[in-house]
């Protein structure tokens, strides 16, 4: 939230920004353990002070030992600090129930977006390469993609079925690219953003068979893997499903999986730390990817340290365990926010908020009165942009309009990050409800 | 320095790595003031403790106030936190004696390399664009450039004249590109790396006239601007000279100037913070550059904070002033290292280390005995690579061979970062001298 400063008097004192997934901006607090270790790495005098728990001090000491010259101010290896790459690899192996992860297939980078963008765009370098991307999806990835001349081939998630990914639709999208570009990769977000769907094992298997048949590189954005809020669904990684499917899939399908410290309960967007794990990637492409990564000298060391803490958290016997496991409280906050958001939105005329399974976004549908649609056209705006603009101006709530995601059926939506503090959520709902009722009255 | 671990017993316990500019790796200590502010930003409880000086606490408080949600864990605006961009802009204005710098022309990014690479490669996007780059120069920039298909057009610094940049040579290089590519930009490093030359005002004026006539975009890497160690020379920025030249230069020559927290006395390579200032850049190109920067969500917030501290350091009345001004001691260390290095190298047979004016590298020339050159050929190596390999294996000193810089005349050199602690320098010189005398004996 930013303090509001301007000449005109507004009925609110600050702006609530929920257009992107940025938990601290939304009033959530960082994890104390994480911040203590980072502070001690930066200012090693803290390691000798008894103000910090012993496991914090030990961890900082150990991580500094892995830094050249014992300082987070030194450059690291291209793929990241070897000890931290190992932590990431162990984390993946544990997550996937023992399916091995090899450190040499992991690259640490400044956030997952950097990774996604770099690999998306460069994985095959022939001109007019195409990438299948979800609608609605993470619009920055699409922007990055088209910004460098690759062709974005949209596939549409099924709104009527909780934004499910349908393989028939992937076939249709692939067909649609004919004569326009050569699709080389499929980009998937699971759990979805902004849609919140979580793919079942069966759905993942279907996608894997599809990319195997069509020889597409599979790029899976799994940054919301910890954020599964639905009761029916569990997160299963693409890598796990791929390996369980066995030959020929498990040893041929080229897969890149992304994760980062920005998303989920960690919420450290500003540190810029993420990783990609590459599976079955051709050795010449691996070499090329190594070169791509070498172009940026190294990922921010403190982002790397945060990645170590995320993938190798305190254990029950450690003094910081109870504090770290406030992460459970965040999970409860997310569920509680979700429940409250649905309750309130579904009680407002014109809003429909279907249940969802994961991620940190809500993406309710908005049925706008014809007069509002008309007025929006008059001022040259998409109807949901018009709604979001008014919501920002009149109530100081900054959301993202559905049209930014290029839905094809003209339905209207707003995207709201719900990974925020409960207080901010209550204030948001209060303002949104007030504004909405007045808006609907004005345009009835 | 890394602890050495291996099966074979070696006469040294650790490796001294001086192949790149990485001060903390070389045993230099970070600035306490910087680390205290960063730690307090990460762990705001420290702001309330009386363990830290009051100006540290105030600065951390103020910077956190500029972060969304009061956390360094939130994303920032694309160009960086507005308050920090302002600090950078004020710093440039002061540096250039009042010539105005406009915040809207400044972008903060993850290190200067990211900036250089992004703008180098994309400033004009037609295929087979060429960029004139110095030899010897910063090889990562050249690698990045050719890695994405741009053509590297080398220009050679004048070895016999202290690696001076000669405009005749720029003309020759430009001619040489004919029929091969369309040169669009000139990349300059001043003070030089690894050459240490510092351009005079007159030399800068000549370069500006040249790019103006040839309509080249001027990219100046000024990351070593604080590191001027020669007695005759002072750093003058390209921007200052450009503005003092007046019309038509001051309002037409397109200039990008780079700086970062990695280099010079700050030495915070691992934080990844740098900036570029753009001057006279066409509004449509500015728009395009904005899009390029938007692709990466934002620069690491702690790198941004470090940039604030570098550009807006404690003032004489602040409690941290004396401690911060240990930076003066670093300057003395650099001068002392330089003196010692030259003394020792020039006393060794076969080495010639000319005086140099700036930067953090020494680049002595090495006259190798014919037998060593012959042996190198036998094992399929460049002679200076052969020397550097042996130096690493036998004495644990990791330097960069001159051939990595693609000198055209077949002369041999080694590149050594001298921005290291005095103790490490003494150990390095001891090992290098021992090794060298034996090497020369072996191949005499
Ligand atoms: C689906 C998805 N992928 C990637 C990212 C980018 O995250 P990072 O900060 O790791 O670059 C986001 C951020 O919101 C996201 O929603
Ligand atoms: C001339 C030059 N430019 C740029 C850089 C890169 O610095 P940064 O860490 O800011 O990317 C270096 C690093 O050594 C350098 O020597």
Short mmCIF file of N, CA, C and O and ligand atoms in Angstrom, two decimals, chain A residues 20-22 110-114 116 138 187 189 191-193 221 223-224 259-263 268-269 272-274 360-361, chain B residues 75 297, ligand 1:
data_model
loop_
_atom_site.label_atom_id
_atom_site.label_comp_id
_atom_site.label_asym_id
_atom_site.label_seq_id
_atom_site.Cartn_x
_atom_site.Cartn_y
_atom_site.Cartn_z
N UNK A 20 -1.03 -7.46 -8.65
CA UNK A 20 0.01 -8.47 -8.87
C UNK A 20 0.22 -9.24 -7.58
O UNK A 20 -0.20 -8.79 -6.51
N UNK A 21 0.88 -10.39 -7.70
CA UNK A 21 1.15 -11.20 -6.51
C UNK A 21 2.36 -10.63 -5.80
O UNK A 21 3.49 -10.80 -6.26
N UNK A 22 2.15 -9.92 -4.71
CA UNK A 22 3.22 -9.19 -4.02
C UNK A 22 2.83 -9.10 -2.54
O UNK A 22 2.36 -8.06 -2.07
N UNK A 110 17.96 -14.57 -11.20
CA UNK A 110 17.25 -13.47 -10.52
C UNK A 110 15.74 -13.59 -10.69
O UNK A 110 15.15 -12.90 -11.51
N UNK A 111 15.10 -14.47 -9.95
CA UNK A 111 13.66 -14.66 -10.05
C UNK A 111 13.31 -15.67 -11.13
O UNK A 111 14.13 -15.97 -12.01
N UNK A 112 12.11 -16.19 -11.07
CA UNK A 112 11.72 -17.20 -12.04
C UNK A 112 11.39 -16.57 -13.38
O UNK A 112 11.54 -17.17 -14.43
N UNK A 113 10.95 -15.32 -13.35
CA UNK A 113 10.53 -14.68 -14.58
C UNK A 113 11.70 -14.60 -15.56
O UNK A 113 11.57 -14.85 -16.75
N UNK A 114 12.86 -14.23 -15.02
CA UNK A 114 14.06 -14.13 -15.82
C UNK A 114 14.33 -15.45 -16.54
O UNK A 114 14.60 -15.50 -17.73
N UNK A 116 12.18 -17.97 -17.06
CA UNK A 116 11.12 -18.35 -17.99
C UNK A 116 11.34 -17.64 -19.30
O UNK A 116 11.36 -18.22 -20.38
N UNK A 138 -0.15 -15.63 -17.15
CA UNK A 138 0.74 -14.63 -16.58
C UNK A 138 1.18 -13.69 -17.70
O UNK A 138 2.00 -14.06 -18.54
N UNK A 187 3.88 -23.56 -22.83
CA UNK A 187 4.06 -22.94 -21.51
C UNK A 187 2.81 -23.18 -20.67
O UNK A 187 1.69 -22.88 -21.12
N UNK A 189 1.06 -22.95 -16.62
CA UNK A 189 1.15 -22.45 -15.25
C UNK A 189 0.29 -23.34 -14.37
O UNK A 189 -0.91 -23.43 -14.57
N UNK A 191 0.05 -24.57 -10.13
CA UNK A 191 -1.30 -24.02 -10.13
C UNK A 191 -1.39 -22.73 -10.93
O UNK A 191 -0.41 -22.00 -11.03
N UNK A 192 -2.57 -22.48 -11.49
CA UNK A 192 -2.76 -21.38 -12.43
C UNK A 192 -2.74 -20.00 -11.82
O UNK A 192 -3.09 -19.79 -10.66
N UNK A 193 -2.33 -19.05 -12.65
CA UNK A 193 -2.42 -17.63 -12.31
C UNK A 193 -2.98 -16.95 -13.55
O UNK A 193 -2.41 -17.12 -14.63
N UNK A 221 5.56 -23.54 -15.23
CA UNK A 221 5.71 -22.51 -14.22
C UNK A 221 5.01 -23.04 -12.97
O UNK A 221 3.78 -23.05 -12.90
N UNK A 223 5.52 -21.97 -9.81
CA UNK A 223 5.86 -21.08 -8.69
C UNK A 223 4.83 -21.10 -7.57
O UNK A 223 5.13 -20.71 -6.45
N UNK A 224 3.62 -21.55 -7.88
CA UNK A 224 2.60 -21.58 -6.81
C UNK A 224 2.44 -22.98 -6.22
O UNK A 224 1.40 -23.31 -5.68
N UNK A 259 10.60 -22.21 -10.37
CA UNK A 259 10.09 -21.91 -9.03
C UNK A 259 10.85 -20.69 -8.53
O UNK A 259 11.91 -20.34 -9.06
N UNK A 260 10.32 -20.04 -7.48
CA UNK A 260 11.02 -18.84 -6.99
C UNK A 260 10.66 -18.52 -5.55
O UNK A 260 9.72 -19.08 -5.00
N UNK A 261 11.43 -17.60 -4.96
CA UNK A 261 11.15 -17.17 -3.59
C UNK A 261 10.10 -16.06 -3.55
O UNK A 261 9.73 -15.60 -2.48
N UNK A 262 9.63 -15.61 -4.72
CA UNK A 262 8.68 -14.50 -4.77
C UNK A 262 7.29 -14.94 -4.37
O UNK A 262 6.55 -14.20 -3.73
N UNK A 263 6.93 -16.11 -4.82
CA UNK A 263 5.52 -16.46 -4.80
C UNK A 263 5.23 -17.33 -3.60
O UNK A 263 6.11 -17.63 -2.81
N UNK A 268 9.12 -13.23 -1.07
CA UNK A 268 10.27 -12.31 -1.13
C UNK A 268 10.53 -11.88 -2.58
O UNK A 268 11.58 -12.16 -3.16
N UNK A 269 9.58 -11.14 -3.15
CA UNK A 269 9.68 -10.72 -4.55
C UNK A 269 10.88 -9.82 -4.81
O UNK A 269 11.49 -9.88 -5.87
N UNK A 272 14.74 -11.27 -5.59
CA UNK A 272 15.03 -11.83 -6.92
C UNK A 272 15.85 -13.11 -6.84
O UNK A 272 17.06 -13.13 -7.11
N UNK A 273 15.17 -14.18 -6.49
CA UNK A 273 15.81 -15.50 -6.48
C UNK A 273 14.86 -16.55 -7.03
O UNK A 273 13.70 -16.61 -6.61
N UNK A 274 15.32 -17.33 -7.97
CA UNK A 274 14.49 -18.41 -8.51
C UNK A 274 15.39 -19.47 -9.10
O UNK A 274 16.61 -19.31 -9.12
N UNK A 360 -2.49 -17.65 -5.85
CA UNK A 360 -2.70 -16.56 -4.91
C UNK A 360 -3.67 -15.52 -5.46
O UNK A 360 -3.77 -14.42 -4.93
N UNK A 361 -4.34 -15.88 -6.55
CA UNK A 361 -5.25 -14.93 -7.19
C UNK A 361 -6.70 -15.39 -7.11
O UNK A 361 -6.98 -16.59 -7.10
N UNK B 75 8.09 -6.04 -4.94
CA UNK B 75 8.56 -5.57 -6.24
C UNK B 75 8.63 -4.04 -6.21
O UNK B 75 7.94 -3.38 -5.44
N UNK B 297 11.18 -8.07 -13.99
CA UNK B 297 10.24 -7.33 -13.14
C UNK B 297 10.87 -6.14 -12.44
O UNK B 297 10.36 -5.04 -12.51
C1 LIG C 1 2.77 -17.45 -12.83
C2 LIG C 1 3.93 -16.58 -12.44
N1 LIG C 1 5.15 -16.90 -12.86
C3 LIG C 1 6.22 -16.15 -12.55
C4 LIG C 1 6.09 -15.01 -11.79
C5 LIG C 1 7.32 -14.18 -11.56
O1 LIG C 1 7.92 -14.39 -10.38
P1 LIG C 1 9.44 -13.95 -10.07
O2 LIG C 1 9.34 -12.84 -9.10
O3 LIG C 1 10.05 -15.19 -9.51
O4 LIG C 1 10.13 -13.52 -11.33
C6 LIG C 1 4.83 -14.64 -11.31
C7 LIG C 1 4.67 -13.42 -10.49
O5 LIG C 1 3.62 -13.01 -10.13
C8 LIG C 1 3.72 -15.43 -11.65
O6 LIG C 1 2.48 -15.11 -11.25
#
